[in-house]
Amino acid sequence: MLDWTPPDQEQRDRILNDLDTNLLVEAGAGSGKTTAMVGRMVQLIRTGRAEVDQIAAVTFTRKAAAELRERFQERLEREYRSALESGDDAARDRFGRALASLDGCFIGTIHSFCGRLLRERPLEAGVPPNFEEVSDSDEKRLRTESWVRFLDRLSGRKSRLLKRLAEVGLRPAQLRGAFEELSANPDVRYPAERVPRPTSAEIAPVRAALEALLQDSLRLLPDQEPEGGWDELQRKVRRLDFTRRFPGWRRTVDFFDALQLAVTASSKVTQYKWGDAKEAKAAAKALGERWEEFAAEGGAARELLDRWLAHRYRIALRFARAAAGHYAAERLRLARLNFQDLLLRAAALLREHPEARRELGERYRFVLVDEFQDTDPIQAEVLFLLASDDVDESRWTHVTPRPGALFVVGDPKQSIYRFRRADIAVYNQVKARFQEFGAVLTLTANFRSRKPIETFVNRVFDGPFPPQATEQQAAFAPLAVAPGRSDHEGVFWYRVEPADGRGQITGARVAGPESELLASWIRERIDRGERRPGDFMILTWTKNHLSAYARALEARNIPVQVSGSGVGAEEELAELILLLRALADPGDPVLTVAALHGLFFGLSFEELYEHAAAGGKFSFVGDGGAGGAGMGAGGPVAAALAVMREFWEWTRAFPADVAVGKIVERLGVLPYAAAGELGATRAGALVYALDALRVAALDGATSLPDAIEVLEQALAQEVDAPLAPGAEDVVRVMNLHKAKGLEAPVVVLAYPAADRDHPPTRRITRDADGNAVGYVLVQDATRRHGGVIARPLDWDAHAAAEAEFLAAEDVRLLYVAATRAAEELVVARCDKTEATSCWSLFHEALDDPAVATGLRLAATPRPERESLDEPASEIVRRIETLEARRNELARPTYRIAAVTARVKEAAGPPSTPDPGQGEGVGEDVGGGDAVSEAERGADGEASLGGSTGAVGRGAEWGTAVHVAIEAAARGATGETLRAVCRAALIENERPVDDRGEPTELDELVALVERLGRSRLWERAQRAERRLVEVPFCIALQPSEVRALGLAEPGAEDRTEVVEGVIDLAFREDDGWVICDFKSDAAPGAKPERVAQYRKQVELYAVCWERLTGEKVKERVLFFAHDGREMVW
């Protein structure tokens, strides 16, 4: 294998050596694209074409960015060592500079890169300099808040928007989805032609036909509900009859609601439910055919409904567009930009500001992009404009990048994120441009997979991928794997038999039995020593049933990690939200009863009834908090209400994040989650939700309703937050979209019953200049499964065109699935879903014995879960033992103390350590010595500064003084020194006069100048070495502490970590001089204070000798007020 020359070696060499050509590299699965990208970056450094801070590498995810940075740094270090060994001075210097300046090289996502561009030029970009990037989870909350504020604003005045909605029977809440669609695509123009409202004359014949058909249906409808329930046509007839009576069809909007039901609801007939007689069945069949004819495409009813929905479309879009504009303005006002804002603003900056584009282009001379097949159209604009020098041309489709400035890697066969705005048509457009000004290379060698995988992939996809790329689909490129064999390799398939049941073969009927088969098979292979858990990856087309596979694996003691499934603390979070709702509304007894009956209190209905029958109230405030009349304090309901009252008081006394954290700890929710099925996943999801609560609190969301909203969002999200992240030797279970970029020795394509049929809901097209035009199906956001409430008149044509793109993307998804495996690919099949299986494209190849082998999997019983058979007293004893051990380990083994605080403790009663200071093994005393003696003394004096020393001025004054002295030591004099003093006083918020000038400026300047005229300062100026404001930290052993007289009476011996800042240290021929500045009026004013000062300087001297290994010959106290010195 080491001697193998890849068939694409010429292209790989060109990537490394052709640095003057812009390259687009189509890199197939497992082709080593990251290695190629790192190699080109290293070559840019080696040849001197670029400094490292002129390179920007853009990746698809933060994880990929971290991996790329690590590999780039490792290569630079290797090349630097090689240059040292070979004596190549030029290469050594270049790689050395690159390593020293590696932080200047941008490696990250496109959104982070655009954020950096905006921060470099915020004014031209029209964004606040202090803008923040909003995460996906934060944006959901921000978008919801904006939507609510927009509706509130409209409801408070007579709004034409609301009036127009009401005229067509729409409510604002129904358009929430349209608002989110337009907000997510701010660069897309959504045209909506004016379609006249249908007239009464146009409506009349359709109304008459519908009423006649309904009447005929009602005559045939049985009087009693048939066994097994009404069939679909019967349900439709009954609903139409109800709407005709309540509220009636007099209003146009009510009639069209009924017409939509008549046209779109199923007319399927189950004949025996219309009667046993042959005539009844025949009549039912004929009736069904009449309904089908009434609703047929091209019929009068369908055409009338289409016109009504198109008439609504323009009105609905106008409302959604106004809401999206309000949201965009709010983001800018709040200086919180989402990912689309970053892209759009960066593109506008480069497009509209030639000078900024020129300077940024000089700053980032070479841009390398990974996963370009999933690029957003705006991303392409940003990259092309940044890489081109012709700043007079603002259209990205017309610019020509600098030679070698652009290097993009992608695989159009893996473009699978159309729902995230990735557009293969944009990729094809970019590819065509590269063929004009650069070159397109293809990498087909695969270093991941074995020969059987190559055979299977080439057999399956030679055909679904055309020979030449089309608008919708990438071209076929065969895999060419490196030679080599492993003990276990091949393509396999197995069959799964659905569980017994009636109806459609989906869901748990397949996932349940299949998960048991797979878990048993994996357990067996691990036990035989053939594989480790980390060798397996289970992929499904959808995310609906991943938890079934995870539970089956965990039941057999196989470590598992689930991604993208929403498997988390659903039960715990839902119950916590219920409890918080009850606490937020203590006057609602229904919520209180629900919380008492729920997970955390578990009271039975019998106990609740007994409480009510005895006259008790379901209230935890007022008298109800004690259980209510007729109920003793020892009753279970009363005890639970007392706990709820305590929780309620916490919510009133603490911010929501703190209160919820205390409640979760008191209830033991985390241990409960961790002890159940998928415990690590569930506990991790709960910890994530609590972290989200703390983050929201930092943004001001500290009320209980805020906390409930944040937790509801966390419950709805699909987060990958295991309790112990980063575990490697685990079976990975995920849906197919999550597997992009991943690989495993054994990949199982499971759940063959997944439904791939999802009709299009949007269509976006782009012209030659990249301008986007969109069409959207507006669905009712208030209904779980939607329901069309508005759409363009020509929507069917748009939907058909979009369906071709989605079908092509399905093929690419299957390609991604088939190419994740390194050694073994295993595909699930089910006889009853063979034709509709999401993996059906593979079946023909799987049936060829020369390509794939069938497996016979058998499920083994789950091992019984061991139970804890311990008496309660023993459990309590173990807990107490553990707590005692934890307390022992938490005892400080050292103490951190500032010099000032340590000396003061030795001089008087020891100060009480702050219990909040120190973490486990250390203790921190005092506020540190960051400004040496600038902190307030025990009697209120500030050690440095002040004309009398009688009144302390706090740390801010001392900090300003030290800044001024440090500037003077570095040569600042005259106006320069005065400017430094002024800036220091303002920065530390010292008093100012009416003109904004610091009132202490003259005093500070005089103090520093007095020091500059002193004999001490002159000596320091002549010294061979002089240091000002020297921070230090040193550990003193107990014997040293005792020798200095700093040991606390009765305190146990322990290491003292002493830290401080020495004002001035300088070295003369015979040793060091240590100086500390004071502001007292005279050295003899307070002998006890002077003694304390001397001990402080002595401690400085001891520490200095320990740190430097050199002698301190002299200690000096300098009193700034009158310039006197105390020397010993």
PDB file of C-alpha atoms in Angstrom, residues 890-1038:
ATOM      1  CA  ALA A 890     -11.749  20.025  50.267  1.00  0.00           C
ATOM      2  CA  ARG A 891      -9.571  21.221  53.157  1.00  0.00           C
ATOM      3  CA  PRO A 892      -7.002  23.742  51.875  1.00  0.00           C
ATOM      4  CA  THR A 893      -3.472  22.406  51.603  1.00  0.00           C
ATOM      5  CA  TYR A 894      -2.149  25.886  50.895  1.00  0.00           C
ATOM      6  CA  ARG A 895      -3.282  29.459  51.280  1.00  0.00           C
ATOM      7  CA  ILE A 896      -3.023  32.314  48.800  1.00  0.00           C
ATOM      8  CA  ALA A 897      -2.476  35.680  50.440  1.00  0.00           C
ATOM      9  CA  ALA A 898      -1.505  39.115  49.223  1.00  0.00           C
ATOM     10  CA  VAL A 899       1.535  40.568  50.978  1.00  0.00           C
ATOM     11  CA  THR A 900      -0.518  43.450  52.364  1.00  0.00           C
ATOM     12  CA  ALA A 901      -3.236  41.201  53.758  1.00  0.00           C
ATOM     13  CA  ARG A 902      -0.678  38.745  55.209  1.00  0.00           C
ATOM     14  CA  VAL A 903       1.221  41.460  57.086  1.00  0.00           C
ATOM     15  CA  LYS A 904      -1.959  43.005  58.456  1.00  0.00           C
ATOM     16  CA  GLU A 905      -3.155  39.614  59.713  1.00  0.00           C
ATOM     17  CA  ALA A 906       0.123  39.094  61.538  1.00  0.00           C
ATOM     18  CA  ALA A 907      -0.172  42.555  63.089  1.00  0.00           C
ATOM     19  CA  GLY A 908      -3.712  42.115  64.405  1.00  0.00           C
ATOM     20  CA  PRO A 909      -6.616  39.654  64.660  1.00  0.00           C
ATOM     21  CA  PRO A 910      -6.624  37.329  61.673  1.00  0.00           C
ATOM     22  CA  SER A 911      -9.136  38.230  59.038  1.00  0.00           C
ATOM     23  CA  THR A 912     -11.842  35.717  58.195  1.00  0.00           C
ATOM     24  CA  PRO A 913     -11.305  34.094  54.821  1.00  0.00           C
ATOM     25  CA  ASP A 914     -14.095  34.560  52.330  1.00  0.00           C
ATOM     26  CA  PRO A 915     -15.816  31.170  52.056  1.00  0.00           C
ATOM     27  CA  GLY A 916     -16.416  31.874  48.405  1.00  0.00           C
ATOM     28  CA  GLN A 917     -12.684  32.072  47.735  1.00  0.00           C
ATOM     29  CA  GLY A 918     -10.565  29.074  46.959  1.00  0.00           C
ATOM     30  CA  GLU A 919     -11.452  25.938  45.051  1.00  0.00           C
ATOM     31  CA  GLY A 920     -11.068  22.636  46.830  1.00  0.00           C
ATOM     32  CA  VAL A 921      -7.409  22.644  47.755  1.00  0.00           C
ATOM     33  CA  GLY A 922      -6.592  26.315  48.100  1.00  0.00           C
ATOM     34  CA  GLU A 923      -7.684  29.307  50.104  1.00  0.00           C
ATOM     35  CA  ASP A 924      -7.484  32.910  48.943  1.00  0.00           C
ATOM     36  CA  VAL A 925      -7.177  35.640  51.553  1.00  0.00           C
ATOM     37  CA  GLY A 926      -7.631  39.312  50.769  1.00  0.00           C
ATOM     38  CA  GLY A 927      -8.357  40.988  47.505  1.00  0.00           C
ATOM     39  CA  GLY A 928      -4.918  40.422  45.994  1.00  0.00           C
ATOM     40  CA  ASP A 929      -2.084  42.880  45.694  1.00  0.00           C
ATOM     41  CA  ALA A 930      -2.532  43.911  42.120  1.00  0.00           C
ATOM     42  CA  VAL A 931      -1.668  47.512  42.936  1.00  0.00           C
ATOM     43  CA  SER A 932       0.614  46.778  45.879  1.00  0.00           C
ATOM     44  CA  GLU A 933      -0.231  49.218  48.684  1.00  0.00           C
ATOM     45  CA  ALA A 934      -2.909  50.978  46.685  1.00  0.00           C
ATOM     46  CA  GLU A 935      -5.695  49.187  48.505  1.00  0.00           C
ATOM     47  CA  ARG A 936      -7.385  50.734  51.517  1.00  0.00           C
ATOM     48  CA  GLY A 937      -5.672  50.096  54.835  1.00  0.00           C
ATOM     49  CA  ALA A 938      -7.308  48.734  57.941  1.00  0.00           C
ATOM     50  CA  ASP A 939      -7.881  52.218  59.278  1.00  0.00           C
ATOM     51  CA  GLY A 940      -9.103  53.679  56.010  1.00  0.00           C
ATOM     52  CA  GLU A 941      -5.898  55.104  54.580  1.00  0.00           C
ATOM     53  CA  ALA A 942      -4.730  54.561  51.038  1.00  0.00           C
ATOM     54  CA  SER A 943      -1.141  53.411  51.010  1.00  0.00           C
ATOM     55  CA  LEU A 944      -0.057  55.391  47.991  1.00  0.00           C
ATOM     56  CA  GLY A 945      -1.166  58.875  47.096  1.00  0.00           C
ATOM     57  CA  GLY A 946      -3.136  61.427  49.040  1.00  0.00           C
ATOM     58  CA  SER A 947      -1.662  64.500  50.670  1.00  0.00           C
ATOM     59  CA  THR A 948      -2.206  63.545  54.266  1.00  0.00           C
ATOM     60  CA  GLY A 949      -2.843  59.884  54.406  1.00  0.00           C
ATOM     61  CA  ALA A 950      -5.676  60.537  56.804  1.00  0.00           C
ATOM     62  CA  VAL A 951      -8.463  59.572  54.464  1.00  0.00           C
ATOM     63  CA  GLY A 952      -8.181  56.613  52.104  1.00  0.00           C
ATOM     64  CA  ARG A 953      -9.118  57.001  48.453  1.00  0.00           C
ATOM     65  CA  GLY A 954      -9.497  53.358  47.516  1.00  0.00           C
ATOM     66  CA  ALA A 955      -7.864  51.154  44.930  1.00  0.00           C
ATOM     67  CA  GLU A 956      -8.789  53.393  41.986  1.00  0.00           C
ATOM     68  CA  TRP A 957      -6.566  56.252  43.197  1.00  0.00           C
ATOM     69  CA  GLY A 958      -3.692  53.883  43.902  1.00  0.00           C
ATOM     70  CA  THR A 959      -4.005  52.310  40.479  1.00  0.00           C
ATOM     71  CA  ALA A 960      -3.805  55.747  38.842  1.00  0.00           C
ATOM     72  CA  VAL A 961      -0.690  56.588  40.876  1.00  0.00           C
ATOM     73  CA  HIS A 962       1.046  53.371  39.910  1.00  0.00           C
ATOM     74  CA  VAL A 963       0.243  53.915  36.232  1.00  0.00           C
ATOM     75  CA  ALA A 964       1.789  57.392  36.466  1.00  0.00           C
ATOM     76  CA  ILE A 965       4.922  56.157  38.261  1.00  0.00           C
ATOM     77  CA  GLU A 966       5.388  53.372  35.738  1.00  0.00           C
ATOM     78  CA  ALA A 967       5.124  55.891  32.893  1.00  0.00           C
ATOM     79  CA  ALA A 968       7.674  58.159  34.599  1.00  0.00           C
ATOM     80  CA  ALA A 969      10.050  55.221  35.018  1.00  0.00           C
ATOM     81  CA  ARG A 970       9.829  54.638  31.279  1.00  0.00           C
ATOM     82  CA  GLY A 971      10.848  58.227  30.562  1.00  0.00           C
ATOM     83  CA  ALA A 972       7.543  60.141  30.420  1.00  0.00           C
ATOM     84  CA  THR A 973       7.956  63.800  31.461  1.00  0.00           C
ATOM     85  CA  GLY A 974       6.228  67.154  31.014  1.00  0.00           C
ATOM     86  CA  GLU A 975       3.060  67.102  28.920  1.00  0.00           C
ATOM     87  CA  THR A 976       3.442  63.410  28.175  1.00  0.00           C
ATOM     88  CA  LEU A 977       3.439  62.587  31.879  1.00  0.00           C
ATOM     89  CA  ARG A 978       0.488  64.902  32.448  1.00  0.00           C
ATOM     90  CA  ALA A 979      -1.480  63.231  29.660  1.00  0.00           C
ATOM     91  CA  VAL A 980      -0.764  59.813  31.160  1.00  0.00           C
ATOM     92  CA  CYS A 981      -1.901  61.018  34.603  1.00  0.00           C
ATOM     93  CA  ARG A 982      -5.089  62.486  33.145  1.00  0.00           C
ATOM     94  CA  ALA A 983      -5.930  59.305  31.257  1.00  0.00           C
ATOM     95  CA  ALA A 984      -5.239  57.155  34.320  1.00  0.00           C
ATOM     96  CA  LEU A 985      -7.540  59.239  36.524  1.00  0.00           C
ATOM     97  CA  ILE A 986     -10.351  59.208  33.972  1.00  0.00           C
ATOM     98  CA  GLU A 987     -10.008  55.486  33.329  1.00  0.00           C
ATOM     99  CA  ASN A 988     -10.250  54.783  37.061  1.00  0.00           C
ATOM    100  CA  GLU A 989     -13.302  57.057  37.364  1.00  0.00           C
ATOM    101  CA  ARG A 990     -11.767  59.586  39.731  1.00  0.00           C
ATOM    102  CA  PRO A 991     -13.673  62.869  40.373  1.00  0.00           C
ATOM    103  CA  VAL A 992     -13.904  65.409  37.528  1.00  0.00           C
ATOM    104  CA  ASP A 993     -14.944  69.061  37.382  1.00  0.00           C
ATOM    105  CA  ASP A 994     -17.632  70.694  35.237  1.00  0.00           C
ATOM    106  CA  ARG A 995     -15.340  70.587  32.201  1.00  0.00           C
ATOM    107  CA  GLY A 996     -14.644  66.876  32.638  1.00  0.00           C
ATOM    108  CA  GLU A 997     -11.086  67.445  33.894  1.00  0.00           C
ATOM    109  CA  PRO A 998      -9.825  65.295  36.829  1.00  0.00           C
ATOM    110  CA  THR A 999      -9.738  67.352  40.037  1.00  0.00           C
ATOM    111  CA  GLU A1000      -6.695  65.413  41.304  1.00  0.00           C
ATOM    112  CA  LEU A1001      -4.584  65.881  38.178  1.00  0.00           C
ATOM    113  CA  ASP A1002      -2.225  68.547  39.572  1.00  0.00           C
ATOM    114  CA  GLU A1003      -1.809  66.615  42.784  1.00  0.00           C
ATOM    115  CA  LEU A1004      -0.915  63.399  40.961  1.00  0.00           C
ATOM    116  CA  VAL A1005       1.558  65.121  38.660  1.00  0.00           C
ATOM    117  CA  ALA A1006       3.206  66.844  41.656  1.00  0.00           C
ATOM    118  CA  LEU A1007       3.477  63.567  43.541  1.00  0.00           C
ATOM    119  CA  VAL A1008       5.215  61.833  40.655  1.00  0.00           C
ATOM    120  CA  GLU A1009       7.524  64.790  40.019  1.00  0.00           C
ATOM    121  CA  ARG A1010       8.448  64.854  43.728  1.00  0.00           C
ATOM    122  CA  LEU A1011       9.428  61.205  43.447  1.00  0.00           C
ATOM    123  CA  GLY A1012      11.449  62.001  40.326  1.00  0.00           C
ATOM    124  CA  ARG A1013      13.519  64.613  42.194  1.00  0.00           C
ATOM    125  CA  SER A1014      14.319  62.294  45.083  1.00  0.00           C
ATOM    126  CA  ARG A1015      17.750  60.828  45.825  1.00  0.00           C
ATOM    127  CA  LEU A1016      16.173  57.369  45.656  1.00  0.00           C
ATOM    128  CA  TRP A1017      14.991  57.967  42.088  1.00  0.00           C
ATOM    129  CA  GLU A1018      18.407  59.261  41.048  1.00  0.00           C
ATOM    130  CA  ARG A1019      20.008  56.092  42.394  1.00  0.00           C
ATOM    131  CA  ALA A1020      17.496  53.992  40.528  1.00  0.00           C
ATOM    132  CA  GLN A1021      18.195  55.884  37.307  1.00  0.00           C
ATOM    133  CA  ARG A1022      21.922  55.139  37.637  1.00  0.00           C
ATOM    134  CA  ALA A1023      21.408  51.451  38.505  1.00  0.00           C
ATOM    135  CA  GLU A1024      22.523  48.743  36.092  1.00  0.00           C
ATOM    136  CA  ARG A1025      18.985  47.286  36.192  1.00  0.00           C
ATOM    137  CA  ARG A1026      15.718  48.930  37.212  1.00  0.00           C
ATOM    138  CA  LEU A1027      12.254  47.362  37.499  1.00  0.00           C
ATOM    139  CA  VAL A1028       8.972  49.150  38.228  1.00  0.00           C
ATOM    140  CA  GLU A1029       5.652  47.610  39.292  1.00  0.00           C
ATOM    141  CA  VAL A1030       7.010  44.060  39.502  1.00  0.00           C
ATOM    142  CA  PRO A1031       4.271  41.440  40.079  1.00  0.00           C
ATOM    143  CA  PHE A1032       5.365  38.197  41.747  1.00  0.00           C
ATOM    144  CA  CYS A1033       3.979  35.028  43.248  1.00  0.00           C
ATOM    145  CA  ILE A1034       5.939  32.572  45.405  1.00  0.00           C
ATOM    146  CA  ALA A1035       5.269  29.663  47.741  1.00  0.00           C
ATOM    147  CA  LEU A1036       6.765  29.928  51.254  1.00  0.00           C
ATOM    148  CA  GLN A1037       7.205  26.834  53.349  1.00  0.00           C
ATOM    149  CA  PRO A1038       5.789  26.785  56.921  1.00  0.00           C
TER     150      PRO A1038
END
